[in-house]
Amino acid sequence: MLILTRKNGESIKIGDNIEIKIVEAFKNSVKIGINAPKDVLVLRSELANQIANTNEEATHGDLESLAELSKKIKK
């Protein structure tokens, strides 16, 4: 993990086309701006985790339904 210190208005470049800019820094939080191409998905980690959990639950439910259907077909 790379750890950097930045001040208001300063930025960090990731590759050629992603920039993270410090918009405002507070005592306990930082407001950032992210410039990235439209094809790059940018999500808060808690939202990405929620989506992953929802997808996992949906898949699990589908597997149970398939197992039940398989049992019915075998009868």
PDB file of C-alpha atoms in Angstrom:
ATOM      1  CA  MET A   1       0.000   0.000   0.000  1.00  0.00           C
ATOM      2  CA  LEU A   2       1.257   3.425  -0.927  1.00  0.00           C
ATOM      3  CA  ILE A   3       0.523   6.115   1.674  1.00  0.00           C
ATOM      4  CA  LEU A   4       0.818   9.771   0.639  1.00  0.00           C
ATOM      5  CA  THR A   5       0.279  13.091   2.328  1.00  0.00           C
ATOM      6  CA  ARG A   6      -1.594  15.627   0.221  1.00  0.00           C
ATOM      7  CA  LYS A   7      -2.949  19.113   0.902  1.00  0.00           C
ATOM      8  CA  ASN A   8      -6.120  20.818  -0.333  1.00  0.00           C
ATOM      9  CA  GLY A   9      -5.971  21.223  -4.106  1.00  0.00           C
ATOM     10  CA  GLU A  10      -3.210  18.642  -4.594  1.00  0.00           C
ATOM     11  CA  SER A  11      -3.806  15.444  -6.525  1.00  0.00           C
ATOM     12  CA  ILE A  12      -2.591  11.931  -7.211  1.00  0.00           C
ATOM     13  CA  LYS A  13      -2.344  10.401 -10.703  1.00  0.00           C
ATOM     14  CA  ILE A  14      -3.055   6.726 -11.341  1.00  0.00           C
ATOM     15  CA  GLY A  15      -1.859   5.722 -14.776  1.00  0.00           C
ATOM     16  CA  ASP A  16      -2.418   8.194 -17.585  1.00  0.00           C
ATOM     17  CA  ASN A  17      -6.120   8.850 -17.144  1.00  0.00           C
ATOM     18  CA  ILE A  18      -7.173   8.693 -13.481  1.00  0.00           C
ATOM     19  CA  GLU A  19      -6.692  11.604 -11.095  1.00  0.00           C
ATOM     20  CA  ILE A  20      -7.690  11.819  -7.444  1.00  0.00           C
ATOM     21  CA  LYS A  21      -7.814  15.387  -6.158  1.00  0.00           C
ATOM     22  CA  ILE A  22      -8.077  16.520  -2.539  1.00  0.00           C
ATOM     23  CA  VAL A  23     -10.974  18.975  -2.583  1.00  0.00           C
ATOM     24  CA  GLU A  24     -11.134  19.655   1.143  1.00  0.00           C
ATOM     25  CA  ALA A  25      -9.504  18.127   4.209  1.00  0.00           C
ATOM     26  CA  PHE A  26     -11.129  18.173   7.644  1.00  0.00           C
ATOM     27  CA  LYS A  27      -9.980  16.903  11.021  1.00  0.00           C
ATOM     28  CA  ASN A  28     -11.655  13.491  10.636  1.00  0.00           C
ATOM     29  CA  SER A  29     -12.462  13.256   6.929  1.00  0.00           C
ATOM     30  CA  VAL A  30     -11.342  14.179   3.445  1.00  0.00           C
ATOM     31  CA  LYS A  31     -13.453  15.247   0.477  1.00  0.00           C
ATOM     32  CA  ILE A  32     -11.974  13.940  -2.772  1.00  0.00           C
ATOM     33  CA  GLY A  33     -12.763  14.307  -6.443  1.00  0.00           C
ATOM     34  CA  ILE A  34     -12.059  11.509  -8.913  1.00  0.00           C
ATOM     35  CA  ASN A  35     -11.554  12.061 -12.634  1.00  0.00           C
ATOM     36  CA  ALA A  36     -11.654   8.786 -14.532  1.00  0.00           C
ATOM     37  CA  PRO A  37     -12.813   7.595 -17.948  1.00  0.00           C
ATOM     38  CA  LYS A  38     -16.483   6.656 -18.175  1.00  0.00           C
ATOM     39  CA  ASP A  39     -15.595   2.990 -18.707  1.00  0.00           C
ATOM     40  CA  VAL A  40     -13.860   2.835 -15.288  1.00  0.00           C
ATOM     41  CA  LEU A  41     -16.290   1.925 -12.519  1.00  0.00           C
ATOM     42  CA  VAL A  42     -15.712   4.028  -9.389  1.00  0.00           C
ATOM     43  CA  LEU A  43     -17.634   2.922  -6.274  1.00  0.00           C
ATOM     44  CA  ARG A  44     -17.399   3.473  -2.536  1.00  0.00           C
ATOM     45  CA  SER A  45     -16.106   0.228  -1.012  1.00  0.00           C
ATOM     46  CA  GLU A  46     -19.208  -0.261   1.148  1.00  0.00           C
ATOM     47  CA  LEU A  47     -21.405  -0.054  -1.962  1.00  0.00           C
ATOM     48  CA  ALA A  48     -19.189  -2.481  -3.874  1.00  0.00           C
ATOM     49  CA  ASN A  49     -19.373  -4.904  -0.923  1.00  0.00           C
ATOM     50  CA  GLN A  50     -23.167  -4.573  -0.775  1.00  0.00           C
ATOM     51  CA  ILE A  51     -23.446  -5.338  -4.493  1.00  0.00           C
ATOM     52  CA  ALA A  52     -21.145  -8.359  -4.129  1.00  0.00           C
ATOM     53  CA  ASN A  53     -23.215  -9.670  -1.203  1.00  0.00           C
ATOM     54  CA  THR A  54     -26.468  -9.173  -3.098  1.00  0.00           C
ATOM     55  CA  ASN A  55     -25.051 -11.011  -6.114  1.00  0.00           C
ATOM     56  CA  GLU A  56     -23.851 -13.860  -3.906  1.00  0.00           C
ATOM     57  CA  GLU A  57     -27.274 -14.174  -2.246  1.00  0.00           C
ATOM     58  CA  ALA A  58     -29.002 -14.165  -5.623  1.00  0.00           C
ATOM     59  CA  THR A  59     -26.684 -16.872  -6.947  1.00  0.00           C
ATOM     60  CA  HIS A  60     -27.156 -18.996  -3.836  1.00  0.00           C
ATOM     61  CA  GLY A  61     -30.913 -18.784  -4.195  1.00  0.00           C
ATOM     62  CA  ASP A  62     -30.655 -19.806  -7.843  1.00  0.00           C
ATOM     63  CA  LEU A  63     -28.544 -22.836  -6.929  1.00  0.00           C
ATOM     64  CA  GLU A  64     -31.148 -23.971  -4.394  1.00  0.00           C
ATOM     65  CA  SER A  65     -33.905 -23.541  -6.977  1.00  0.00           C
ATOM     66  CA  LEU A  66     -31.903 -25.557  -9.499  1.00  0.00           C
ATOM     67  CA  ALA A  67     -31.349 -28.349  -6.960  1.00  0.00           C
ATOM     68  CA  GLU A  68     -35.089 -28.471  -6.219  1.00  0.00           C
ATOM     69  CA  LEU A  69     -35.905 -28.491  -9.930  1.00  0.00           C
ATOM     70  CA  SER A  70     -33.399 -31.277 -10.497  1.00  0.00           C
ATOM     71  CA  LYS A  71     -35.067 -33.389  -7.786  1.00  0.00           C
ATOM     72  CA  LYS A  72     -38.493 -32.866  -9.379  1.00  0.00           C
ATOM     73  CA  ILE A  73     -37.216 -33.846 -12.821  1.00  0.00           C
ATOM     74  CA  LYS A  74     -35.651 -37.033 -11.460  1.00  0.00           C
ATOM     75  CA  LYS A  75     -39.002 -38.163  -9.965  1.00  0.00           C
TER      76      LYS A  75
END
